[in-house]
Amino acid sequence: MKRALRLGAQAVLYAAFAAALGYFSTSPAFEPLPAGHALIRLSLNHAGQRKFECRTRTAAELAKLAPNMRAPEDCPRERAPVRVKVELDGSSVADIVAPPAGLSRDGASVAYRRLPVPAGTHRLRVSLADDAAGTFDRVREATLRLDPGRVLVIDFEPGQGGILLRHAPPAEGPPK
Amino acid sequence: MIAAASLPGPGRAALALARVESLFDRAFGERLNPWRHLGALGFHCFWICCATGIWIYAGFDTSAVGARESLAAMDRNEWPLGAFARALHRYSADALVAVTALHLAREAARRHYAAFRRFAWLTGLVVLAALLASGIGGYWLPWDQLAQWSLTATMEWFDALPVFAGALVRNVVAADQVSDRFFSLLIFLHIGLPLAMLAAMWAHVQRVSPARTSPPPALAWGLAAALAALSVAKPIALMPAADLGLVPARIPVDWFFLFPHPLMARLGPEGLWIAAAAAFAALAALPWATRVPRAPAARVNLDNCNGCARCFADCPYGAVVMVARSDRRPHARQARVDPALCAGCGICTGACPSSTPFRSGEALATGIDLPSPSIGELRERLEARAGALEGAPRVVAFGCRWGAAVAALADRGTATIELPCAAMLPPSFVEYALRAGADGVLVATCREGDCEFRTGEALLAERLAARRVPVLRPTVPRERVRLVHVGRGDEDALRAALDSFRAGLPRPGTPPAHRLPPPKRQEKRHG
């Protein structure tokens, strides 16, 4: 009888452990986005323009260099930071300055921002500057419908037309 | 002699935990109490996880687009094995986290993190980190929406580090689908990280001897059956295929592994880094940040050491090694103690064949001994306290500092002697106590499987049962010796055990059936 009671108690404890595992393995559920919200991800990886112009070396400068290092031009490697601004319905929601990577500041600038926004139709304006003067010469505007839970990715690919809006649902007007 | 107050003993948290554990004793018995096998149960869960992982991998498509479908096909076509194996893989991993967390909490409560346990503590933290990393990586492989959410959150977390700065998450957001090359990397991670974890587990048990990496069969089968039943009752459902243009409304989070993601939603990536670093730093600093009393290390007395290696065999922490003889005595080896690894438990003293009180000479010395209480002090106490006993039956009770407080039993007919670990008691002292006038000897150890020094209570039980050297000689009447396992807080049980033992001993006026002659040393001393 005592053995049966002990086995029963063991069964209860094993069941309780298994129940705890089973419950916390999937519950309580988590909502990554507030209800009625969509998500804009700003993600770009772009090398800014050279910060300084190339300069022709003088004969005296060239003579000081080792023979195998005598390149006629001195082109500083440092790149300009990339600045990107995102405006939603006329309000700024992101203004990021992404410095170039690397010890010599000659790598690509990487930026990422997660922007939960209320679902619905929005007017989006993205502008990007990648030169030393900070000129916003890349701009894209669009009117988009962002359904709840949908993700809009803002990216930049110079070879594919510049500022890209991935996973964008049908826009209410042609992109400008 | 060292003051008793400065010697280590159980703290409040350990005593509170012991009360919880004693409840499980009622269901499982002391030997099978799962609290005392958490580390071994962790190994058990790990092997279940490995076996099921290999089974799943055999049918797994390693491409991003095919991964989920291959698992769905496994669920459909290989039912119940496919779905069962996936569920068992998940639940055994969850159980591994649970027993690891309990193991860590238990060892922390018992202050098992400093001095000779520091290495195991720190490597245990490495195991924990590798476990969480391995498990989180496993959630990415089905490449469903749960995988997408977890992978994206993890990439966002690492991108908070300046070295990445947003580069990692582009693998998940900057295209319509992750590349197969990147997905292959994730698979390698889920194979490599568990292997790294296994290496850390191996390191974790290097400073204990013998390492207990297998739970008792009854416990192993019980846990396996519980996990199998859960796997049948609640199979793991795949979420819809990953869609990089979508954030799922509700995520069925596995809180054992994926808790950092919701935490990051609250704290932010930088906040999560700070919290994680602070938690691990606090745990890693524990051996240095808190003062844990420590007993002095054992010392080898070469004049009494013949290199028999019994101390080497019984030391639970590998603190004793056998080395070439450094004196001119005709023995090949001698024992050497590494003070940094020594727990000061005295188990080695109990194992030494020279630790016999029957040796002549006023000052008793042995081959390996504690500074205090030394084997000589132990004999002096025994002789003094046994000689002062009155009435009948007279009992000498040996107890463990970590078990039930044996001192509470002391009265005119009961002499008590507390030891750093009950296994410090050489069996010859039991015989000596009987010859010195005791009618019975009670030896109280910690609960079975609950020795503060891992194996003390089991070693002593084997020695008294003559299954391990040094043995209690067969001429000692067993009915006059009682071994009881009682933990701290079980003083009532200890008292009841003494009363029961005393009731079975020869009554006054009854000729003792097996009266042992007094020790020659005592005859000589008392004329």
XYZ file of C-alpha atoms in Angstrom:
703
model
C 0.000 0.000 0.000
C 2.796 2.367 0.947
C 4.631 1.505 -2.266
C 1.482 2.163 -4.289
C 1.092 5.536 -2.616
C 4.683 6.419 -3.375
C 4.342 5.377 -6.994
C 1.156 7.416 -7.211
C 2.909 10.444 -5.756
C 5.758 9.995 -8.231
C 3.270 9.838 -11.086
C 1.665 13.063 -9.887
C 5.038 14.817 -9.674
C 6.129 13.579 -13.100
C 2.782 14.710 -14.515
C 3.146 18.127 -12.903
C 6.628 18.505 -14.363
C 5.422 17.434 -17.800
C 2.442 19.766 -17.565
C 4.708 22.689 -16.710
C 6.945 21.832 -19.653
C 3.979 21.511 -21.981
C 2.437 24.774 -20.894
C 5.493 27.001 -20.895
C 6.705 25.461 -24.123
C 4.039 27.424 -25.994
C 2.261 29.675 -23.521
C 1.527 32.381 -22.761
C 1.607 33.666 -26.332
C 3.527 36.812 -27.139
C 2.369 39.604 -29.440
C 5.410 41.072 -31.208
C 3.456 44.072 -32.449
C 0.744 46.084 -30.735
C -2.667 45.264 -32.131
C -3.514 47.295 -35.244
C 0.089 48.105 -36.021
C 2.335 47.461 -38.980
C 6.105 47.511 -39.006
C 8.556 49.541 -41.028
C 12.086 48.209 -41.042
C 14.713 50.603 -42.272
C 17.692 48.491 -43.259
C 20.451 49.633 -45.558
C 24.035 48.781 -46.242
C 25.578 51.392 -48.492
C 29.053 52.823 -48.882
C 28.984 56.618 -48.889
C 30.980 58.628 -51.394
C 34.646 59.418 -50.817
C 34.934 62.217 -48.325
C 37.853 63.889 -50.082
C 38.781 64.318 -53.741
C 41.839 62.633 -55.164
C 44.915 64.821 -55.316
C 47.838 64.590 -57.753
C 51.105 64.028 -55.964
C 54.023 66.316 -56.651
C 57.304 64.976 -57.981
C 58.915 65.618 -54.610
C 56.216 63.624 -52.842
C 56.591 60.770 -55.291
C 60.363 60.723 -54.832
C 59.903 60.205 -51.074
C 57.857 57.083 -51.660
C 59.222 53.627 -52.287
C 59.336 52.836 -56.020
C 56.499 50.374 -55.814
C 54.286 52.846 -53.932
C 54.511 55.738 -56.368
C 50.883 56.085 -57.372
C 50.390 59.400 -59.137
C 47.254 60.229 -57.163
C 46.601 60.293 -53.448
C 43.012 59.232 -52.830
C 42.052 59.355 -49.121
C 40.042 56.279 -48.269
C 37.632 57.809 -45.798
C 34.002 57.819 -46.864
C 31.212 60.172 -45.959
C 28.596 58.966 -43.482
C 25.219 58.045 -44.899
C 22.293 59.989 -43.538
C 18.762 58.784 -44.032
C 15.536 60.456 -42.998
C 12.103 58.860 -42.901
C 8.972 60.966 -42.685
C 5.556 59.476 -42.196
C 2.572 61.666 -42.940
C 4.820 64.702 -42.695
C 6.350 63.781 -39.356
C 9.921 62.628 -38.946
C 10.072 59.090 -37.550
C 13.756 58.413 -38.162
C 16.825 60.476 -38.834
C 19.894 58.305 -38.822
C 23.511 59.103 -39.506
C 25.353 55.858 -40.208
C 29.117 56.208 -39.994
C 31.297 54.235 -42.375
C 32.708 51.016 -40.968
C 36.371 50.203 -40.522
C 39.350 51.688 -38.752
C 40.019 53.897 -41.769
C 36.347 54.793 -42.084
C 36.346 53.417 -45.588
C 33.707 50.708 -45.248
C 30.014 50.641 -45.915
C 27.566 52.421 -43.665
C 24.997 50.124 -42.100
C 21.763 51.298 -40.562
C 18.809 49.507 -39.055
C 15.745 50.848 -37.348
C 12.525 49.136 -36.342
C 9.520 51.438 -36.594
C 6.107 50.114 -35.486
C 3.397 52.343 -36.986
C -0.383 52.270 -36.858
C -1.844 50.288 -39.721
C -3.556 52.231 -42.492
C -2.692 54.410 -45.434
C 0.353 56.562 -44.972
C 2.349 59.034 -46.961
C 5.979 58.000 -46.749
C 8.990 60.072 -47.672
C 12.517 58.659 -47.519
C 15.543 60.796 -48.281
C 19.174 59.797 -48.280
C 22.453 61.693 -48.379
C 25.741 59.922 -48.954
C 28.223 62.675 -49.821
C 30.429 64.803 -47.634
C 28.162 67.815 -48.025
C 25.121 65.875 -46.796
C 23.030 66.571 -49.876
C 19.741 64.679 -49.900
C 19.881 63.838 -53.554
C 18.029 60.524 -53.231
C 14.372 60.880 -52.333
C 11.440 58.534 -52.630
C 7.861 59.337 -51.761
C 4.925 56.964 -51.829
C 1.462 56.561 -50.474
C 1.187 53.085 -49.001
C -1.420 50.981 -47.334
C 0.109 49.166 -44.379
C -2.140 46.374 -43.151
C -1.880 45.159 -39.541
C 1.099 42.871 -39.093
C 2.584 43.669 -42.505
C 6.228 44.646 -42.834
C 7.599 47.340 -45.094
C 11.350 47.229 -45.604
C 13.121 50.409 -46.691
C 16.364 49.532 -48.408
C 18.828 51.236 -50.694
C 20.332 49.642 -53.802
C 21.887 52.100 -56.265
C 21.830 49.432 -58.971
C 18.091 48.835 -58.569
C 16.918 52.399 -58.649
C 18.053 53.690 -55.276
C 15.594 53.662 -52.386
C 13.541 50.468 -52.386
C 10.308 49.702 -50.597
C 10.130 45.911 -50.227
C 7.015 43.940 -49.441
C 5.051 47.116 -50.129
C 1.353 46.476 -50.672
C -0.348 48.154 -53.651
C 0.241 51.872 -53.422
C -2.579 54.281 -53.910
C -0.556 56.282 -56.352
C 2.511 55.842 -58.503
C 5.756 56.304 -56.575
C 7.387 59.661 -57.116
C 42.086 23.276 16.969
C 39.772 25.381 14.836
C 36.731 27.009 16.407
C 33.522 25.268 15.362
C 31.880 28.570 14.450
C 34.466 29.233 11.755
C 33.941 25.838 10.144
C 31.564 25.500 7.217
C 28.022 24.322 7.757
C 24.673 24.504 5.987
C 23.308 28.017 5.440
C 19.711 29.205 5.664
C 18.984 28.766 1.962
C 20.351 25.231 2.055
C 18.183 24.408 5.043
C 15.100 25.839 3.329
C 15.880 23.832 0.223
C 16.386 20.721 2.316
C 12.842 21.074 3.598
C 11.544 21.146 0.020
C 13.689 18.168 -0.898
C 12.444 16.198 2.077
C 8.928 16.413 0.601
C 10.216 14.690 -2.517
C 11.869 12.075 -0.300
C 8.403 10.915 0.653
C 7.495 10.187 -2.967
C 10.801 9.072 -4.444
C 12.779 7.937 -1.423
C 16.099 9.505 -0.570
C 18.159 7.644 -3.142
C 15.910 8.520 -6.094
C 15.061 12.066 -5.079
C 15.397 13.992 -8.372
C 16.737 17.059 -6.566
C 19.882 15.048 -5.819
C 20.382 14.018 -9.451
C 19.746 17.264 -11.321
C 23.140 17.287 -13.014
C 22.815 13.683 -14.124
C 19.259 14.344 -15.290
C 20.656 17.179 -17.387
C 22.995 14.742 -19.116
C 20.053 12.390 -19.596
C 17.955 15.094 -21.273
C 20.928 16.066 -23.420
C 21.293 12.535 -24.772
C 17.560 12.285 -25.490
C 17.838 15.578 -27.329
C 20.814 14.314 -29.342
C 19.148 11.043 -30.281
C 15.939 12.724 -31.426
C 17.925 15.445 -33.188
C 19.796 12.856 -35.248
C 16.508 11.189 -36.121
C 14.987 14.493 -37.257
C 18.085 15.501 -39.192
C 17.905 12.299 -41.240
C 14.719 13.562 -42.885
C 15.456 17.282 -42.782
C 15.754 19.401 -45.929
C 18.595 21.825 -45.325
C 17.319 24.522 -47.686
C 15.354 27.525 -46.465
C 12.432 26.851 -48.766
C 12.329 23.121 -48.099
C 13.016 22.947 -44.356
C 9.502 23.482 -43.090
C 7.916 21.253 -45.679
C 10.330 18.422 -44.869
C 9.323 18.587 -41.212
C 5.635 18.779 -42.130
C 6.101 15.730 -44.355
C 7.832 13.953 -41.496
C 4.840 14.690 -39.286
C 2.450 13.363 -41.954
C 4.330 10.397 -43.314
C 6.210 9.092 -40.343
C 3.507 9.538 -37.778
C 3.835 8.938 -34.952
C 7.607 8.765 -35.082
C 8.146 12.030 -36.950
C 5.852 14.179 -34.842
C 6.801 12.220 -31.743
C 10.526 12.703 -32.318
C 10.093 16.439 -32.926
C 8.037 16.840 -29.768
C 10.446 14.747 -27.723
C 13.323 16.821 -29.101
C 11.602 20.022 -27.974
C 10.455 18.803 -24.571
C 13.739 17.130 -23.667
C 15.478 20.423 -24.489
C 12.968 22.293 -22.332
C 13.494 19.778 -19.547
C 17.233 20.280 -19.904
C 16.786 24.010 -19.303
C 14.522 23.330 -16.336
C 16.862 20.869 -14.610
C 19.883 23.048 -15.402
C 18.208 26.074 -13.828
C 17.218 24.023 -10.777
C 20.722 22.560 -10.569
C 22.205 26.052 -10.626
C 19.732 27.334 -8.022
C 20.351 24.347 -5.761
C 24.118 24.659 -5.928
C 23.864 28.407 -5.306
C 21.600 27.856 -2.293
C 24.120 25.375 -0.899
C 26.943 27.831 -1.625
C 28.614 25.336 -3.911
C 30.464 27.846 -6.020
C 33.626 28.861 -4.221
C 37.098 27.423 -3.666
C 37.400 23.833 -4.892
C 33.998 24.143 -6.591
C 34.833 27.352 -8.461
C 35.905 25.583 -11.639
C 32.705 23.543 -11.803
C 30.643 26.660 -11.119
C 32.267 28.701 -13.873
C 32.190 25.892 -16.430
C 28.556 25.358 -15.478
C 27.834 28.935 -16.521
C 29.493 28.217 -19.861
C 27.238 25.172 -20.220
C 24.214 27.345 -19.476
C 25.172 29.935 -22.086
C 25.861 27.233 -24.673
C 22.561 25.556 -23.834
C 20.524 28.704 -24.397
C 22.392 29.496 -27.601
C 21.969 25.935 -28.878
C 18.278 25.885 -28.112
C 17.465 29.288 -29.575
C 19.319 28.292 -32.734
C 17.204 25.171 -32.956
C 14.055 27.253 -33.268
C 15.299 28.781 -36.515
C 15.555 25.546 -38.454
C 11.874 24.790 -39.196
C 11.865 28.187 -40.925
C 8.294 28.898 -40.053
C 7.003 32.148 -38.631
C 8.234 31.274 -35.142
C 11.685 30.708 -36.616
C 11.517 33.955 -38.545
C 10.502 35.905 -35.450
C 13.204 34.342 -33.261
C 15.941 34.707 -35.862
C 15.019 38.327 -36.567
C 14.940 39.178 -32.864
C 18.307 37.496 -32.325
C 19.849 39.335 -35.266
C 18.434 42.605 -33.948
C 19.961 41.821 -30.573
C 23.422 41.160 -31.976
C 23.126 44.170 -34.255
C 23.075 46.333 -31.150
C 26.786 45.537 -30.862
C 28.891 48.140 -32.645
C 30.742 45.453 -34.555
C 27.552 44.468 -36.413
C 25.536 47.679 -36.256
C 22.641 46.435 -38.335
C 24.472 44.140 -40.740
C 23.176 40.821 -39.424
C 19.482 41.524 -39.616
C 19.817 42.253 -43.320
C 20.099 38.490 -43.785
C 16.487 38.275 -42.693
C 14.887 41.470 -44.003
C 16.726 42.613 -47.114
C 15.347 40.048 -49.533
C 12.234 38.006 -50.144
C 13.811 34.943 -48.578
C 16.935 34.121 -46.603
C 19.675 32.590 -48.682
C 20.431 28.890 -48.496
C 24.028 29.720 -47.668
C 22.913 31.675 -44.621
C 20.442 28.931 -43.698
C 23.238 26.352 -43.879
C 25.166 28.442 -41.385
C 22.214 28.285 -39.015
C 22.173 24.497 -39.309
C 25.895 24.310 -38.579
C 25.310 26.484 -35.534
C 22.681 24.090 -34.223
C 25.140 21.222 -34.582
C 28.266 23.050 -33.471
C 26.854 24.773 -30.412
C 25.563 21.543 -28.811
C 28.980 19.999 -29.457
C 30.568 22.997 -27.751
C 28.088 22.521 -24.946
C 29.078 18.868 -24.631
C 32.720 19.939 -24.371
C 31.748 22.376 -21.608
C 29.787 19.614 -19.864
C 32.876 17.417 -20.026
C 34.955 20.204 -18.477
C 32.228 20.803 -15.883
C 32.677 17.338 -14.362
C 36.468 17.196 -14.521
C 37.028 18.223 -10.918
C 34.716 15.643 -9.395
C 35.476 11.981 -8.991
C 33.577 9.990 -9.920
C 31.349 12.215 -12.044
C 27.707 11.170 -11.900
C 26.489 11.681 -15.438
C 23.812 9.005 -15.440
C 20.796 9.211 -13.155
C 19.557 6.067 -11.400
C 17.721 3.924 -13.975
C 14.358 4.325 -12.251
C 14.646 8.091 -12.424
C 15.935 8.046 -15.997
C 13.046 5.889 -17.168
C 10.548 7.913 -15.178
C 11.621 11.172 -16.770
C 11.816 9.627 -20.233
C 8.312 8.233 -19.830
C 6.983 11.603 -18.694
C 8.539 13.346 -21.702
C 7.266 10.649 -24.059
C 3.754 10.960 -22.651
C 3.875 14.718 -23.073
C 5.123 14.316 -26.651
C 2.148 12.114 -27.480
C -0.334 14.316 -25.658
C 0.887 17.609 -27.095
C 2.738 17.311 -30.411
C 4.599 20.344 -31.675
C 2.667 22.266 -34.323
C 4.513 24.086 -37.079
C 3.533 27.675 -37.691
C 2.858 28.843 -41.259
C 5.889 29.197 -43.503
C 8.118 32.197 -42.892
C 6.987 35.343 -44.666
C 9.455 38.206 -44.434
C 6.658 40.643 -45.204
C 4.699 39.664 -42.135
C 4.961 39.850 -38.363
C 2.798 37.113 -36.789
C 0.113 38.459 -34.504
C 0.681 35.886 -31.755
C 3.772 33.816 -31.144
C 3.548 30.588 -29.107
C 6.750 31.306 -27.237
C 8.797 28.538 -25.686
C 9.639 30.435 -22.527
C 12.398 28.029 -21.565
C 14.550 29.218 -24.446
C 12.975 32.215 -26.133
C 12.386 34.420 -23.090
C 15.150 36.846 -24.205
C 13.025 37.983 -27.159
C 10.032 39.286 -25.175
C 12.532 40.652 -22.674
C 14.229 42.554 -25.489
C 10.880 43.965 -26.588
C 10.630 45.480 -23.131
C 14.251 46.445 -22.451
C 15.493 47.132 -25.960
C 18.524 45.372 -27.475
C 21.027 47.390 -25.479
C 19.031 46.830 -22.289
C 19.001 43.095 -22.906
C 22.769 43.088 -23.379
C 23.182 44.936 -20.112
C 20.792 42.595 -18.308
C 22.411 39.460 -19.731
C 25.923 40.676 -19.026
C 24.952 41.717 -15.503
C 23.293 38.379 -14.775
C 26.226 36.318 -16.016
C 28.770 38.634 -14.405
C 26.964 38.406 -11.069
C 26.886 34.623 -11.255
C 30.512 34.450 -12.365
C 31.611 36.802 -9.588
C 29.797 34.831 -6.900
C 32.851 32.711 -5.951
C 34.797 35.857 -5.176
C 32.002 38.183 -4.078
C 30.726 36.125 -1.175
C 32.660 34.605 1.654
C 32.072 30.892 2.021
C 33.652 29.281 5.106
C 36.113 26.624 4.115
C 37.631 23.801 6.090
C 41.418 23.481 6.095
C 42.904 21.072 3.593
C 44.079 17.578 4.430
C 47.788 16.906 4.865
C 49.839 13.847 4.065
C 52.019 12.379 6.773
C 54.633 10.404 4.873
C 55.755 8.496 7.972
C 52.346 6.822 7.972
C 51.624 6.706 4.242
C 52.387 3.461 2.411
C 51.033 4.655 -0.925
C 48.021 2.321 -0.895
C 45.969 4.881 -2.881
C 42.738 4.363 -0.951
C 42.530 8.105 -0.292
C 43.127 8.679 -4.003
C 40.279 6.301 -4.840
C 37.795 7.819 -2.399
C 38.480 11.560 -2.716
C 35.323 12.994 -4.328
C 37.113 16.002 -5.795
C 40.297 14.485 -7.199
C 42.336 16.493 -4.682
C 44.555 13.520 -3.869
C 47.001 12.269 -6.459
C 49.561 9.503 -6.220
C 53.101 10.529 -7.025
C 56.551 8.982 -6.854
C 57.925 8.571 -3.383
C 59.901 11.542 -2.111
C 61.403 9.860 0.956
C 63.442 6.688 1.415
C 60.651 4.456 2.613
C 60.260 1.245 0.595
C 57.005 2.157 -1.156
C 56.580 3.035 -4.795
C 54.187 5.925 -4.326
C 52.872 8.458 -1.898
C 49.744 10.546 -1.690
C 49.859 14.250 -2.403
C 47.048 16.716 -1.661
C 46.320 19.714 -3.834
C 45.091 22.201 -1.207
C 43.251 24.228 -3.836
C 41.059 21.240 -4.663
C 40.670 19.831 -1.156
C 37.264 20.184 0.491
C 38.570 19.371 3.958
C 35.922 16.681 4.356
C 38.173 14.023 5.829
C 36.899 11.234 3.565
C 40.542 10.456 2.794
C 41.286 10.099 6.497
C 38.425 7.649 6.809
C 39.866 5.681 3.898
C 43.431 5.503 5.223
C 44.360 2.091 6.689
C 46.613 3.878 9.158
C 43.608 5.664 10.686
C 43.066 3.034 13.311
C 42.714 3.969 16.968
C 44.126 0.601 18.014
C 47.615 1.789 17.202
C 49.758 2.232 20.256
C 51.299 5.538 21.161
C 49.893 8.529 22.910
C 49.678 10.652 19.774
C 47.740 8.928 17.035
C 48.864 9.892 13.547
C 47.710 8.608 10.206
C 48.787 8.794 6.583
C 46.488 11.624 5.562
C 44.694 13.767 8.057
C 42.831 17.002 8.663
C 44.435 19.704 10.792
C 41.276 19.700 12.877
C 39.717 17.523 13.947
C 42.676 15.221 13.443
C 42.391 11.493 13.860
C 44.249 11.824 17.143
C 41.751 14.392 18.449
C 38.975 12.102 17.357
C 40.379 9.222 19.422
C 40.871 11.486 22.441
C 37.279 12.695 22.231
C 36.007 9.179 21.840
C 37.952 7.884 24.791
C 36.941 10.809 26.996
C 33.277 10.797 26.105
C 32.813 7.031 25.994
C 34.592 6.733 29.319
C 32.196 9.225 30.904
C 29.081 7.324 29.880
C 26.791 6.134 32.630
C 23.834 3.771 32.860
C 22.892 1.273 30.226
C 22.734 0.873 27.380
C 25.550 3.251 26.608
C 25.718 4.592 23.075
C 28.308 6.511 21.128
C 26.735 8.520 18.307
C 28.880 9.798 15.449
C 27.288 12.470 13.266
C 27.963 14.684 10.303
C 28.219 18.452 10.601
C 25.995 18.731 7.524
C 23.349 16.277 8.637
C 21.031 16.174 11.630
C 22.631 17.793 14.673
C 23.911 14.806 16.612
C 24.942 16.936 19.593
C 21.272 17.225 20.570
C 21.332 13.525 21.507
C 23.990 13.927 24.181
C 22.961 12.754 27.650
C 24.412 10.594 30.433
C 24.093 7.451 28.372
C 24.880 8.906 24.958
C 28.184 10.362 23.849
C 28.161 12.351 20.632
C 30.963 13.202 18.256
C 30.484 15.475 15.257
C 32.619 15.045 12.138
C 33.177 17.271 9.080
C 31.730 14.388 7.076
C 30.540 11.080 8.470
C 32.860 9.308 6.031
C 35.820 10.671 7.962
C 35.006 7.963 10.477
C 37.267 4.954 9.934
C 35.279 1.751 10.627
C 37.885 0.766 13.193
C 36.620 3.632 15.377
C 33.255 1.893 15.583
C 34.906 -1.230 16.922
C 37.076 0.882 19.185
C 34.016 2.593 20.663
C 32.430 -0.771 21.438
C 35.594 -2.018 23.046
C 35.903 1.220 25.002
C 32.661 0.503 26.791
C 29.832 1.494 24.480
C 26.984 -0.962 24.103
C 26.150 0.387 20.708
C 27.397 2.801 18.072
C 25.046 4.960 16.061
C 26.443 6.576 12.922
C 24.326 9.359 11.420
C 25.065 10.540 7.903
C 23.313 12.954 5.569
C 20.317 11.710 3.601
C 21.144 9.130 0.966
C 22.577 10.804 -2.104
C 22.674 14.154 -0.332
C 26.211 14.199 1.001
C 27.690 17.681 1.114
C 30.833 16.109 -0.289
C 29.058 14.071 -2.949
C 29.837 10.505 -1.911
C 30.581 10.437 1.804
C 27.442 8.716 3.031
C 27.658 6.040 0.330
C 31.348 5.357 0.992
C 30.753 5.014 4.720
C 27.812 2.669 4.168
C 29.976 0.466 1.952
C 32.795 0.429 4.498
C 30.473 -0.513 7.359
C 28.892 -3.201 5.187
C 32.408 -4.561 4.465
C 32.024 -3.903 0.735
C 34.775 -1.343 0.619
C 38.113 -1.030 2.329
C 38.740 -0.191 5.076
C 35.995 -2.508 6.292
C 34.282 -2.906 9.630
C 35.682 -6.204 10.751
C 33.326 -9.194 10.655
C 33.940 -9.850 14.345
C 32.040 -6.682 15.244
C 28.428 -7.623 16.133
C 26.281 -5.819 13.566
C 23.292 -5.566 15.878
C 25.324 -3.158 17.988
C 25.995 -0.826 15.075
C 23.294 1.295 13.441
C 23.725 3.484 10.374
C 21.023 6.113 9.838
C 20.586 8.688 7.076
C 19.120 11.879 8.489
C 19.476 15.342 7.073
C 19.721 18.659 8.859
C 16.309 19.419 10.302
C 15.549 15.721 10.850
C 16.569 15.820 14.504
C 13.295 14.206 15.550
C 13.959 11.332 13.171
C 17.467 11.034 14.570
C 16.125 10.944 18.116
C 13.606 8.276 17.105
C 16.365 6.252 15.456
C 18.447 6.446 18.623
C 15.516 5.380 20.800
C 14.783 2.472 18.507
C 18.427 1.469 18.443
C 18.750 1.773 22.182
C 15.667 -0.387 22.711
C 17.251 -3.203 20.724
C 20.528 -3.170 22.611
C 21.230 -5.599 25.486
C 19.388 -4.574 28.649
C 21.175 -4.179 31.998
C 21.972 -7.527 33.521
C 21.735 -9.351 30.214
C 25.032 -10.982 29.339
C 26.135 -9.427 26.076
C 26.212 -11.983 23.318
C 29.177 -10.496 21.644
C 31.072 -8.494 24.189
C 34.309 -7.301 22.655
C 37.459 -7.147 24.748
C 38.666 -3.650 25.605
C 41.371 -2.241 23.396
C 44.904 -3.026 24.528
C 45.713 0.648 24.509
C 42.921 1.248 27.006
C 43.903 -1.732 29.094
C 47.385 -0.333 29.276
C 46.192 3.121 30.115
C 43.693 2.109 32.760
C 45.769 -0.716 34.169
